[in-house]
Amino acid sequence: MPGNRPFDAQLSRRRVLQWGAGAALLGLTAACARTENTEAAIGPDSPQVRAFAEAESQRFPGGRPVAYELTAAQSDVDLAGTRTAAWLYNTQLPGPILRANVGDRVQVRFRNQLPDPTTVHWHGLAIRNDMDGVPDVTQAPIPAGDEFVYDFIPPAPGTYWYHTHGDLQRGRGLYGALIVDDPGAPANYDAEFVAVLSDWLTDRTPTQVFDDLRGGTMASAPGPDMKSAALGGDAGDVRYPVYLVNGRTPADPVVFTARAGQRARIRLINAGDDTAFRVALGGHRLTVTDTDGFPVDPVDTDSVLIGMGERYDAVVTLQDGVFPLVAVAEGKGAQGFAVVRTGGGAAPATTVMPAELAAPPLTVADLRATEAARLPVLDPAVTLEASLGGDMKAYSWTVNGQAYPDHTPLTVHSDQRVRLVYTNTTMMWHPMHLHGHTFAVARIDGSGPRKDTVIVLPGQTVAADIDTTNPGQWITHCHNDYHLAAGMATIFSYTG
């Protein structure tokens, strides 16, 4: 298949670094290539991964074939009359919404028309390892001008998304929503709003910003320090000129339409590089029903805090009128903005701050998994430590004292209960993401919500309980793209 080659367990650090100063930062390493357990690592082309794929096919024998075409290319976007350079999927910002049912056989023919190699990652889906889209961990980078067919079965319904895993590419526009439906689920809403939140650079590239951060100039983040009590202190490293909802600025907002009295499902996806958003719908309370694709006991809230990579679903019974859907860039003094319209009248001002934003937002601590979504309460067979460290002056971020691609893998075997303990020793918050799995936020009573991305605040420890049922090599990393680029990643490695 074009753009594909077998798992290369001999990829050297020299070759990794040939992709460029930032490319090594992103996953460009063969899993466990520089470790004692190389021969024992279960790679993406292993019999165990093929067996997993066959088991998934047998688990969903009636799945439909669903085909998509996705092309990544350079383009321009019009942001309220201002043209800005971008890298886009199918010339759209965000990329097209991809949709399938649980158990469908999804095939995405991806064409790379960018000047650089790239891949596509299907964020949150526990799919076969060789389709996960991490360069030189699960597949070779897809060269410029080449193509690759991603072929996988979505195993669970929910709100997911897809994005590049290439070097500092996501912030150029390579992201989009992926919705997995359960056709057997009761219809408990009348309208659906998919809101993709992002931060956007208008006159610089993420690579230029990263160079500033590494050089200590911080030219990309002028003005007073960015602080947030909800994030435990520092809100981020980069102050952006604009924040987007579905690729639109507050000056030209997206408008979601429905009828008064209808029940709307709002799917929130944070596709940003460096920004948490506090989201509220003016004049309404939200009922949060799902996080990262899995249901929670419904909880009412005025607003929700969503870190990079996280997703929250909420339902709301809509009032009559025109209302602001506001995504405050937490601690950064600006906001993304959209409009929900059920009746006549003028849209609210783009600078409006709904009263619902005043109270502390809902966070993962407020959520409990539904009984059906809970993992059984078991003592972990293995406990693994992931200590998150960093040096802001040098702009180096680490896991267990190593800046990726240097790493010592977190080794596991299949069919274990594993507890992965993220301990944040830094003064910055980190949204930590684990590929290929959903985990339960560990609680004594087993009520922790199922997640694949979780915010770990400064000085905080978050334990994730994982059932190791998906063999392969899986990256776990901070979903702040600049922190990933500076090394905050390691490999969750199946051996056997």
Tab-separated table of C-alpha atoms in Angstrom:
chain	number	residue	atom	x	y	z
A	1	MET	CA	0.000	0.000	0.000
A	2	PRO	CA	1.453	3.418	-0.871
A	3	GLY	CA	2.853	5.275	2.091
A	4	ASN	CA	3.061	2.164	4.237
A	5	ARG	CA	5.907	-0.078	5.318
A	6	PRO	CA	6.437	-2.666	8.042
A	7	PHE	CA	7.152	-1.652	11.607
A	8	ASP	CA	10.815	-0.640	11.787
A	9	ALA	CA	12.276	-1.604	15.136
A	10	GLN	CA	15.702	-0.316	14.130
A	11	LEU	CA	14.856	3.372	13.574
A	12	SER	CA	17.779	5.328	14.937
A	13	ARG	CA	17.828	8.628	16.795
A	14	ARG	CA	19.867	10.018	13.888
A	15	ARG	CA	17.105	9.219	11.419
A	16	VAL	CA	14.473	10.585	13.798
A	17	LEU	CA	16.312	13.885	13.967
A	18	GLN	CA	16.644	14.045	10.191
A	19	TRP	CA	12.969	14.997	10.072
A	20	GLY	CA	13.951	18.353	11.572
A	21	ALA	CA	14.439	19.988	14.929
A	22	GLY	CA	10.807	19.616	15.853
A	23	ALA	CA	9.944	16.415	14.046
A	24	ALA	CA	11.566	14.146	16.568
A	25	LEU	CA	9.237	15.684	18.976
A	26	LEU	CA	6.160	14.139	17.700
A	27	GLY	CA	6.228	10.539	17.753
A	28	LEU	CA	8.925	9.896	15.210
A	29	THR	CA	10.423	6.860	16.889
A	30	ALA	CA	10.030	3.172	16.499
A	31	ALA	CA	8.443	1.912	19.668
A	32	CYS	CA	11.057	0.782	22.147
A	33	ALA	CA	13.803	1.046	19.497
A	34	ARG	CA	16.321	2.272	22.022
A	35	THR	CA	15.302	0.090	24.924
A	36	GLU	CA	16.085	-3.304	26.381
A	37	ASN	CA	12.706	-4.718	25.364
A	38	THR	CA	12.972	-4.208	21.593
A	39	GLU	CA	12.638	-7.878	20.639
A	40	ALA	CA	9.679	-8.331	22.952
A	41	ALA	CA	7.722	-5.287	21.753
A	42	ILE	CA	4.458	-6.067	19.954
A	43	GLY	CA	4.664	-3.853	16.873
A	44	PRO	CA	1.813	-2.684	14.621
A	45	ASP	CA	2.553	-5.441	12.062
A	46	SER	CA	2.578	-8.204	14.679
A	47	PRO	CA	0.292	-11.265	14.715
A	48	GLN	CA	-1.351	-9.964	17.893
A	49	VAL	CA	-2.505	-6.784	16.119
A	50	ARG	CA	-3.799	-8.794	13.165
A	51	ALA	CA	-5.648	-11.048	15.610
A	52	PHE	CA	-7.198	-7.986	17.270
A	53	ALA	CA	-8.392	-6.753	13.863
A	54	GLU	CA	-9.932	-10.125	13.062
A	55	ALA	CA	-11.659	-10.255	16.462
A	56	GLU	CA	-13.143	-6.798	15.855
A	57	SER	CA	-14.492	-7.958	12.471
A	58	GLN	CA	-16.130	-10.957	14.134
A	59	ARG	CA	-17.494	-8.763	16.920
A	60	PHE	CA	-19.269	-6.555	14.372
A	61	PRO	CA	-20.215	-8.910	11.523
A	62	GLY	CA	-22.963	-6.656	10.173
A	63	GLY	CA	-20.994	-3.448	9.875
A	64	ARG	CA	-21.569	-1.349	6.752
A	65	PRO	CA	-18.723	-0.276	4.509
A	66	VAL	CA	-18.281	3.497	4.918
A	67	ALA	CA	-15.848	5.258	2.591
A	68	TYR	CA	-14.408	8.757	2.774
A	69	GLU	CA	-11.888	10.726	0.737
A	70	LEU	CA	-9.630	13.070	2.687
A	71	THR	CA	-6.957	15.297	1.183
A	72	ALA	CA	-4.517	17.466	3.107
A	73	ALA	CA	-3.257	20.477	1.162
A	74	GLN	CA	-2.065	24.049	1.522
A	75	SER	CA	-4.816	26.618	1.188
A	76	ASP	CA	-6.022	29.975	2.445
A	77	VAL	CA	-8.933	30.625	4.772
A	78	ASP	CA	-11.054	33.750	5.009
A	79	LEU	CA	-11.373	34.831	8.637
A	80	ALA	CA	-13.888	37.668	8.671
A	81	GLY	CA	-12.408	39.183	5.526
A	82	THR	CA	-8.765	38.487	6.333
A	83	ARG	CA	-6.997	35.838	4.293
A	84	THR	CA	-4.592	33.631	6.199
A	85	ALA	CA	-2.460	30.707	5.086
A	86	ALA	CA	-3.499	27.274	6.305
A	87	TRP	CA	-3.078	23.539	5.858
A	88	LEU	CA	-6.528	22.005	5.505
A	89	TYR	CA	-8.436	18.779	4.993
A	90	ASN	CA	-10.596	18.989	1.850
A	91	THR	CA	-10.013	22.784	1.820
A	92	GLN	CA	-12.234	23.168	4.912
A	93	LEU	CA	-11.616	24.634	8.381
A	94	PRO	CA	-12.272	22.533	10.334
A	95	GLY	CA	-12.171	19.470	8.103
A	96	PRO	CA	-15.403	17.733	7.064
A	97	ILE	CA	-17.448	15.964	9.729
A	98	LEU	CA	-16.887	12.234	9.281
A	99	ARG	CA	-19.703	10.030	10.498
A	100	ALA	CA	-20.217	6.302	10.958
A	101	ASN	CA	-22.121	3.838	13.107
A	102	VAL	CA	-20.589	1.598	15.744
A	103	GLY	CA	-19.200	-1.471	14.009
A	104	ASP	CA	-19.020	0.023	10.526
A	105	ARG	CA	-15.973	-0.750	8.386
A	106	VAL	CA	-14.573	2.726	7.826
A	107	GLN	CA	-12.094	3.257	5.003
A	108	VAL	CA	-10.577	6.702	4.565
A	109	ARG	CA	-8.436	7.198	1.483
A	110	PHE	CA	-6.046	9.918	2.564
A	111	ARG	CA	-3.976	11.904	0.072
A	112	ASN	CA	-1.061	14.030	1.215
A	113	GLN	CA	-0.681	17.114	-0.971
A	114	LEU	CA	1.305	18.989	1.666
A	115	PRO	CA	4.985	19.785	1.216
A	116	ASP	CA	5.851	17.643	4.261
A	117	PRO	CA	5.154	14.081	5.418
A	118	THR	CA	2.104	13.655	7.628
A	119	THR	CA	-0.336	11.145	9.143
A	120	VAL	CA	-3.910	11.145	10.468
A	121	HIS	CA	-4.764	10.109	14.034
A	122	TRP	CA	-8.319	9.054	14.996
A	123	HIS	CA	-8.420	10.596	18.445
A	124	GLY	CA	-10.208	8.609	21.147
A	125	LEU	CA	-10.989	5.507	19.093
A	126	ALA	CA	-9.594	2.220	20.402
A	127	ILE	CA	-8.808	0.871	16.948
A	128	ARG	CA	-6.130	-1.488	15.637
A	129	ASN	CA	-2.584	-0.296	16.301
A	130	ASP	CA	-1.450	-0.023	12.676
A	131	MET	CA	-4.232	2.487	11.929
A	132	ASP	CA	-3.511	4.872	14.836
A	133	GLY	CA	-1.543	7.331	12.721
A	134	VAL	CA	1.552	8.155	14.788
A	135	PRO	CA	4.651	8.561	12.591
A	136	ASP	CA	7.150	5.721	12.980
A	137	VAL	CA	5.372	4.384	16.029
A	138	THR	CA	2.381	2.860	14.239
A	139	GLN	CA	3.116	3.714	10.589
A	140	ALA	CA	5.673	5.352	8.354
A	141	PRO	CA	5.034	9.043	7.701
A	142	ILE	CA	3.045	9.443	4.479
A	143	PRO	CA	5.327	11.304	2.064
A	144	ALA	CA	4.315	14.415	0.160
A	145	GLY	CA	2.356	13.340	-2.915
A	146	ASP	CA	1.576	9.889	-1.546
A	147	GLU	CA	-1.562	8.314	-0.120
A	148	PHE	CA	-2.652	5.805	2.489
A	149	VAL	CA	-5.946	4.020	3.212
A	150	TYR	CA	-6.951	4.020	6.872
A	151	ASP	CA	-9.170	0.998	7.555
A	152	PHE	CA	-10.761	0.553	10.988
A	153	ILE	CA	-13.923	-0.299	12.934
A	154	PRO	CA	-15.230	2.241	15.474
A	155	PRO	CA	-15.967	0.166	18.591
A	156	ALA	CA	-17.981	2.674	20.651
A	157	PRO	CA	-20.389	5.546	19.953
A	158	GLY	CA	-19.565	9.102	20.848
A	159	THR	CA	-17.874	12.355	19.957
A	160	TYR	CA	-14.367	11.893	18.603
A	161	TRP	CA	-12.131	13.784	16.221
A	162	TYR	CA	-9.284	13.351	13.792
A	163	HIS	CA	-6.121	15.363	13.358
A	164	THR	CA	-2.593	15.229	12.036
A	165	HIS	CA	0.146	13.751	14.165
A	166	GLY	CA	2.810	15.460	12.092
A	167	ASP	CA	5.282	17.908	13.540
A	168	LEU	CA	3.452	21.027	14.811
A	169	GLN	CA	0.965	20.689	11.958
A	170	ARG	CA	-2.345	20.638	13.823
A	171	GLY	CA	-2.326	24.372	14.546
A	172	ARG	CA	-2.252	25.081	10.822
A	173	GLY	CA	-5.769	23.676	10.472
A	174	LEU	CA	-5.500	19.892	10.161
A	175	TYR	CA	-8.373	18.725	12.376
A	176	GLY	CA	-12.047	17.782	12.135
A	177	ALA	CA	-14.911	16.076	13.980
A	178	LEU	CA	-15.560	12.336	13.889
A	179	ILE	CA	-18.982	11.268	15.154
A	180	VAL	CA	-19.829	7.637	15.864
A	181	ASP	CA	-23.542	6.911	16.196
A	182	ASP	CA	-25.367	4.053	17.847
A	183	PRO	CA	-28.425	3.382	15.634
A	184	GLY	CA	-30.012	1.408	18.461
A	185	ALA	CA	-29.856	4.258	20.980
A	186	PRO	CA	-33.077	6.162	21.756
A	187	ALA	CA	-33.406	9.561	20.120
A	188	ASN	CA	-33.432	11.952	23.065
A	189	TYR	CA	-32.635	15.183	21.244
A	190	ASP	CA	-34.095	17.098	18.300
A	191	ALA	CA	-31.122	19.094	17.040
A	192	GLU	CA	-27.365	18.639	17.081
A	193	PHE	CA	-24.634	21.277	17.209
A	194	VAL	CA	-21.032	20.185	16.631
A	195	ALA	CA	-18.720	22.917	17.925
A	196	VAL	CA	-15.003	22.560	17.186
A	197	LEU	CA	-13.018	25.031	19.299
A	198	SER	CA	-9.517	26.164	18.360
A	199	ASP	CA	-6.866	28.830	18.750
A	200	TRP	CA	-5.460	30.426	15.586
A	201	LEU	CA	-2.279	32.181	14.515
A	202	THR	CA	-2.809	34.757	11.773
A	203	ASP	CA	0.716	35.873	10.865
A	204	ARG	CA	2.980	33.163	12.247
A	205	THR	CA	3.258	29.397	12.069
A	206	PRO	CA	3.320	27.047	15.058
A	207	THR	CA	6.940	26.252	14.213
A	208	GLN	CA	7.870	29.944	14.468
A	209	VAL	CA	6.075	30.187	17.802
A	210	PHE	CA	7.862	27.070	19.031
A	211	ASP	CA	11.208	28.579	18.034
A	212	ASP	CA	10.305	31.682	20.082
A	213	LEU	CA	9.383	29.564	23.074
A	214	ARG	CA	12.590	27.574	22.837
A	215	GLY	CA	14.603	30.737	22.341
A	216	GLY	CA	13.106	32.367	25.396
A	217	THR	CA	11.770	35.406	23.510
A	218	MET	CA	8.079	34.572	24.164
A	219	ALA	CA	7.206	36.985	21.357
A	220	SER	CA	4.086	34.963	20.733
A	221	ALA	CA	2.719	35.684	24.202
A	222	PRO	CA	3.022	39.412	24.909
A	223	GLY	CA	1.288	41.233	27.722
A	224	PRO	CA	0.621	40.184	31.304
A	225	ASP	CA	0.964	36.603	32.445
A	226	MET	CA	-1.895	34.325	31.550
A	227	LYS	CA	-3.394	32.957	34.763
A	228	SER	CA	-6.372	30.794	35.672
A	229	ALA	CA	-7.448	29.514	39.069
A	230	ALA	CA	-9.375	26.722	37.350
A	231	LEU	CA	-6.135	25.544	35.717
A	232	GLY	CA	-4.081	25.865	38.870
A	233	GLY	CA	-2.024	28.878	37.833
A	234	ASP	CA	-0.523	29.372	34.386
A	235	ALA	CA	-3.203	29.187	31.702
A	236	GLY	CA	-0.903	28.593	28.740
A	237	ASP	CA	2.237	29.560	26.886
A	238	VAL	CA	0.779	31.366	23.861
A	239	ARG	CA	-1.621	34.276	23.550
A	240	TYR	CA	-3.416	33.992	20.204
A	241	PRO	CA	-4.751	36.796	18.019
A	242	VAL	CA	-8.065	34.997	17.520
A	243	TYR	CA	-10.093	32.040	18.803
A	244	LEU	CA	-12.431	30.115	16.526
A	245	VAL	CA	-15.659	28.124	16.699
A	246	ASN	CA	-15.989	25.908	13.628
A	247	GLY	CA	-13.310	27.918	11.888
A	248	ARG	CA	-15.143	31.219	12.311
A	249	THR	CA	-14.107	34.306	14.236
A	250	PRO	CA	-16.417	36.270	16.550
A	251	ALA	CA	-16.702	38.894	13.803
A	252	ASP	CA	-18.268	36.299	11.474
A	253	PRO	CA	-19.744	33.691	13.804
A	254	VAL	CA	-21.263	30.354	12.935
A	255	VAL	CA	-25.026	30.286	13.611
A	256	PHE	CA	-26.711	27.169	14.973
A	257	THR	CA	-30.455	27.159	14.277
A	258	ALA	CA	-33.280	25.230	15.901
A	259	ARG	CA	-36.778	25.850	17.251
A	260	ALA	CA	-37.713	27.045	20.701
A	261	GLY	CA	-38.536	24.147	22.982
A	262	GLN	CA	-36.364	21.712	21.080
A	263	ARG	CA	-33.795	19.660	22.910
A	264	ALA	CA	-30.343	20.208	21.405
A	265	ARG	CA	-27.249	18.053	21.781
A	266	ILE	CA	-24.069	20.149	21.783
A	267	ARG	CA	-20.883	18.234	20.967
A	268	LEU	CA	-17.856	20.253	22.137
A	269	ILE	CA	-14.400	19.381	20.789
A	270	ASN	CA	-11.256	21.262	21.813
A	271	ALA	CA	-8.899	21.097	18.819
A	272	GLY	CA	-6.646	23.879	20.106
A	273	ASP	CA	-2.884	23.760	20.496
A	274	ASP	CA	-2.416	25.657	23.782
A	275	THR	CA	-5.837	26.800	25.025
A	276	ALA	CA	-8.436	25.483	27.452
A	277	PHE	CA	-11.922	26.848	26.878
A	278	ARG	CA	-14.643	27.638	29.389
A	279	VAL	CA	-17.916	27.188	27.477
A	280	ALA	CA	-21.396	28.493	28.298
A	281	LEU	CA	-24.656	29.112	26.446
A	282	GLY	CA	-26.156	32.392	27.548
A	283	GLY	CA	-29.573	32.079	29.208
A	284	HIS	CA	-29.325	28.303	29.597
A	285	ARG	CA	-27.949	25.624	31.865
A	286	LEU	CA	-26.190	22.703	30.250
A	287	THR	CA	-26.748	19.077	31.179
A	288	VAL	CA	-23.477	17.234	30.583
A	289	THR	CA	-24.146	13.663	29.439
A	290	ASP	CA	-20.859	12.384	27.977
A	291	THR	CA	-17.138	13.011	28.064
A	292	ASP	CA	-14.625	11.678	25.548
A	293	GLY	CA	-17.334	9.527	23.978
A	294	PHE	CA	-18.562	7.773	27.134
A	295	PRO	CA	-21.718	8.502	29.148
A	296	VAL	CA	-21.743	9.999	32.630
A	297	ASP	CA	-24.546	10.456	35.100
A	298	PRO	CA	-26.189	13.654	33.825
A	299	VAL	CA	-25.109	16.743	35.730
A	300	ASP	CA	-26.358	20.311	35.330
A	301	THR	CA	-23.882	23.149	35.063
A	302	ASP	CA	-23.588	26.744	33.914
A	303	SER	CA	-20.310	26.120	32.089
A	304	VAL	CA	-17.723	23.455	31.360
A	305	LEU	CA	-13.918	23.587	31.210
A	306	ILE	CA	-12.482	21.646	28.278
A	307	GLY	CA	-8.779	21.024	27.693
A	308	MET	CA	-7.062	20.312	24.397
A	309	GLY	CA	-8.102	16.917	23.086
A	310	GLU	CA	-11.114	16.575	25.403
A	311	ARG	CA	-14.739	16.348	24.297
A	312	TYR	CA	-17.922	17.054	26.239
A	313	ASP	CA	-21.509	16.418	25.163
A	314	ALA	CA	-24.319	18.413	26.730
A	315	VAL	CA	-28.054	18.663	26.108
A	316	VAL	CA	-30.160	21.755	26.598
A	317	THR	CA	-33.800	22.692	26.087
A	318	LEU	CA	-33.664	25.813	23.977
A	319	GLN	CA	-35.457	29.028	24.868
A	320	ASP	CA	-36.989	31.405	22.315
A	321	GLY	CA	-34.622	34.028	20.953
A	322	VAL	CA	-30.969	34.526	20.008
A	323	PHE	CA	-28.244	33.396	22.410
A	324	PRO	CA	-24.440	33.535	22.632
A	325	LEU	CA	-22.446	30.316	22.723
A	326	VAL	CA	-19.220	31.602	24.264
A	327	ALA	CA	-15.916	29.743	24.469
A	328	VAL	CA	-13.677	31.794	26.733
A	329	ALA	CA	-9.971	31.201	26.151
A	330	GLU	CA	-9.290	30.420	29.791
A	331	GLY	CA	-6.912	32.948	31.315
A	332	LYS	CA	-6.155	34.647	28.003
A	333	GLY	CA	-8.579	37.577	27.994
A	334	ALA	CA	-10.409	36.689	24.769
A	335	GLN	CA	-13.039	34.280	23.503
A	336	GLY	CA	-14.493	32.318	20.658
A	337	PHE	CA	-18.109	33.047	19.837
A	338	ALA	CA	-21.081	31.446	18.070
A	339	VAL	CA	-24.804	32.146	17.918
A	340	VAL	CA	-27.728	29.865	18.741
A	341	ARG	CA	-30.890	31.157	17.094
A	342	THR	CA	-34.418	29.876	17.713
A	343	GLY	CA	-36.313	33.071	16.921
A	344	GLY	CA	-36.066	36.634	15.678
A	345	GLY	CA	-33.964	39.444	17.014
A	346	ALA	CA	-30.467	40.809	16.798
A	347	ALA	CA	-27.481	38.680	17.730
A	348	PRO	CA	-25.782	39.576	21.031
A	349	ALA	CA	-22.494	41.449	21.014
A	350	THR	CA	-19.462	39.260	20.340
A	351	THR	CA	-17.874	40.521	23.561
A	352	VAL	CA	-20.800	39.478	25.744
A	353	MET	CA	-19.926	37.596	28.932
A	354	PRO	CA	-22.962	35.515	29.917
A	355	ALA	CA	-23.735	35.330	33.617
A	356	GLU	CA	-23.254	31.563	33.363
A	357	LEU	CA	-19.489	32.121	33.106
A	358	ALA	CA	-19.207	33.639	36.570
A	359	ALA	CA	-19.359	30.424	38.608
A	360	PRO	CA	-16.570	27.833	38.609
A	361	PRO	CA	-16.907	25.542	35.580
A	362	LEU	CA	-17.651	21.843	35.610
A	363	THR	CA	-14.544	19.657	35.484
A	364	VAL	CA	-13.822	15.935	35.467
A	365	ALA	CA	-14.004	15.928	39.280
A	366	ASP	CA	-17.756	16.565	38.997
A	367	LEU	CA	-18.443	13.537	36.799
A	368	ARG	CA	-19.392	9.943	37.534
A	369	ALA	CA	-19.510	7.221	34.903
A	370	THR	CA	-22.874	5.597	34.311
A	371	GLU	CA	-23.162	2.057	35.596
A	372	ALA	CA	-22.951	0.688	32.049
A	373	ALA	CA	-19.752	2.649	31.314
A	374	ARG	CA	-17.853	1.735	34.473
A	375	LEU	CA	-14.915	-0.607	34.515
A	376	PRO	CA	-15.167	-3.431	37.059
A	377	VAL	CA	-13.405	-2.573	40.319
A	378	LEU	CA	-10.168	-4.574	40.314
A	379	ASP	CA	-6.811	-4.273	41.981
A	380	PRO	CA	-4.256	-3.318	39.321
A	381	ALA	CA	-1.826	-6.046	38.332
A	382	VAL	CA	0.667	-3.377	37.333
A	383	THR	CA	1.120	0.243	38.414
A	384	LEU	CA	3.115	2.505	36.116
A	385	GLU	CA	4.396	5.969	36.935
A	386	ALA	CA	4.441	8.875	34.491
A	387	SER	CA	6.084	11.836	36.187
A	388	LEU	CA	5.503	15.027	34.200
A	389	GLY	CA	8.435	17.421	34.380
A	390	GLY	CA	9.697	20.494	32.631
A	391	ASP	CA	12.090	23.380	32.383
A	392	MET	CA	10.258	26.492	31.210
A	393	LYS	CA	13.479	28.440	30.670
A	394	ALA	CA	14.883	25.790	28.322
A	395	TYR	CA	11.366	24.925	27.182
A	396	SER	CA	11.905	21.210	27.641
A	397	TRP	CA	9.039	18.992	28.813
A	398	THR	CA	9.572	15.442	30.002
A	399	VAL	CA	7.997	12.176	31.126
A	400	ASN	CA	9.984	10.370	33.813
A	401	GLY	CA	12.895	12.728	33.285
A	402	GLN	CA	13.251	12.070	29.534
A	403	ALA	CA	12.322	14.338	26.629
A	404	TYR	CA	10.867	12.303	23.792
A	405	PRO	CA	12.080	10.716	21.551
A	406	ASP	CA	14.339	9.621	24.404
A	407	HIS	CA	12.137	7.432	26.561
A	408	THR	CA	11.916	4.320	28.664
A	409	PRO	CA	8.696	2.575	27.639
A	410	LEU	CA	5.892	1.816	30.041
A	411	THR	CA	5.662	-1.933	29.460
A	412	VAL	CA	2.511	-4.013	29.863
A	413	HIS	CA	1.097	-7.355	28.798
A	414	SER	CA	-2.304	-8.095	27.301
A	415	ASP	CA	-5.294	-8.761	29.534
A	416	GLN	CA	-4.059	-6.898	32.589
A	417	ARG	CA	-5.614	-4.196	34.716
A	418	VAL	CA	-2.978	-1.468	34.634
A	419	ARG	CA	-2.960	1.714	36.680
A	420	LEU	CA	-1.096	4.561	34.961
A	421	VAL	CA	-0.340	7.339	37.430
A	422	TYR	CA	0.278	10.801	35.976
A	423	THR	CA	2.023	13.062	38.511
A	424	ASN	CA	2.501	16.697	37.521
A	425	THR	CA	5.649	18.142	39.093
A	426	THR	CA	5.506	21.326	36.979
A	427	MET	CA	3.809	24.700	37.406
A	428	MET	CA	1.795	24.185	34.212
A	429	TRP	CA	-1.335	22.109	33.580
A	430	HIS	CA	-1.146	19.236	31.087
A	431	PRO	CA	-4.009	17.497	29.215
A	432	MET	CA	-2.628	13.959	29.030
A	433	HIS	CA	-3.853	11.690	26.241
A	434	LEU	CA	-3.431	7.932	25.846
A	435	HIS	CA	-3.829	6.428	22.388
A	436	GLY	CA	-5.683	3.199	21.666
A	437	HIS	CA	-7.609	3.001	24.944
A	438	THR	CA	-10.175	4.597	27.144
A	439	PHE	CA	-9.387	4.575	30.828
A	440	ALA	CA	-11.358	5.107	33.999
A	441	VAL	CA	-10.230	7.970	36.208
A	442	ALA	CA	-9.361	5.875	39.263
A	443	ARG	CA	-11.693	6.145	42.250
A	444	ILE	CA	-12.202	3.736	45.121
A	445	ASP	CA	-15.851	3.150	44.260
A	446	GLY	CA	-15.176	2.698	40.526
A	447	SER	CA	-17.272	5.727	39.575
A	448	GLY	CA	-14.523	7.569	37.707
A	449	PRO	CA	-15.565	8.715	34.226
A	450	ARG	CA	-14.177	6.969	31.160
A	451	LYS	CA	-11.707	9.214	29.373
A	452	ASP	CA	-8.852	9.198	26.881
A	453	THR	CA	-7.632	12.719	27.719
A	454	VAL	CA	-7.520	14.181	31.213
A	455	ILE	CA	-6.290	17.465	32.666
A	456	VAL	CA	-3.536	17.043	35.261
A	457	LEU	CA	-3.164	20.262	37.241
A	458	PRO	CA	0.121	21.527	38.745
A	459	GLY	CA	1.071	19.421	41.748
A	460	GLN	CA	-1.787	16.996	41.055
A	461	THR	CA	-1.782	13.235	40.562
A	462	VAL	CA	-4.379	11.554	38.339
A	463	ALA	CA	-4.506	7.762	38.147
A	464	ALA	CA	-5.944	6.084	35.052
A	465	ASP	CA	-7.188	2.483	35.212
A	466	ILE	CA	-6.740	0.658	31.897
A	467	ASP	CA	-7.702	-2.788	30.669
A	468	THR	CA	-4.967	-3.863	28.253
A	469	THR	CA	-7.063	-5.375	25.488
A	470	ASN	CA	-5.559	-3.609	22.450
A	471	PRO	CA	-2.011	-4.836	21.724
A	472	GLY	CA	0.599	-2.658	20.078
A	473	GLN	CA	2.720	0.412	20.679
A	474	TRP	CA	0.784	3.445	21.905
A	475	ILE	CA	1.988	6.948	22.579
A	476	THR	CA	0.831	8.819	25.659
A	477	HIS	CA	1.525	12.541	25.585
A	478	CYS	CA	0.519	16.034	26.566
A	479	HIS	CA	-2.025	17.423	24.090
A	480	ASN	CA	-0.517	20.873	24.286
A	481	ASP	CA	1.182	20.641	20.897
A	482	TYR	CA	4.149	22.730	22.020
A	483	HIS	CA	4.703	20.544	25.083
A	484	LEU	CA	4.572	17.440	22.874
A	485	ALA	CA	7.042	19.058	20.494
A	486	ALA	CA	9.339	19.748	23.448
A	487	GLY	CA	9.285	16.135	24.626
A	488	MET	CA	6.320	15.397	26.931
A	489	ALA	CA	5.549	11.909	25.642
A	490	THR	CA	6.439	8.268	26.097
A	491	ILE	CA	5.324	4.871	24.797
A	492	PHE	CA	2.753	2.585	26.435
A	493	SER	CA	4.269	-0.643	25.139
A	494	TYR	CA	2.733	-4.111	24.931
A	495	THR	CA	5.305	-6.865	25.173
A	496	GLY	CA	4.967	-10.602	24.920
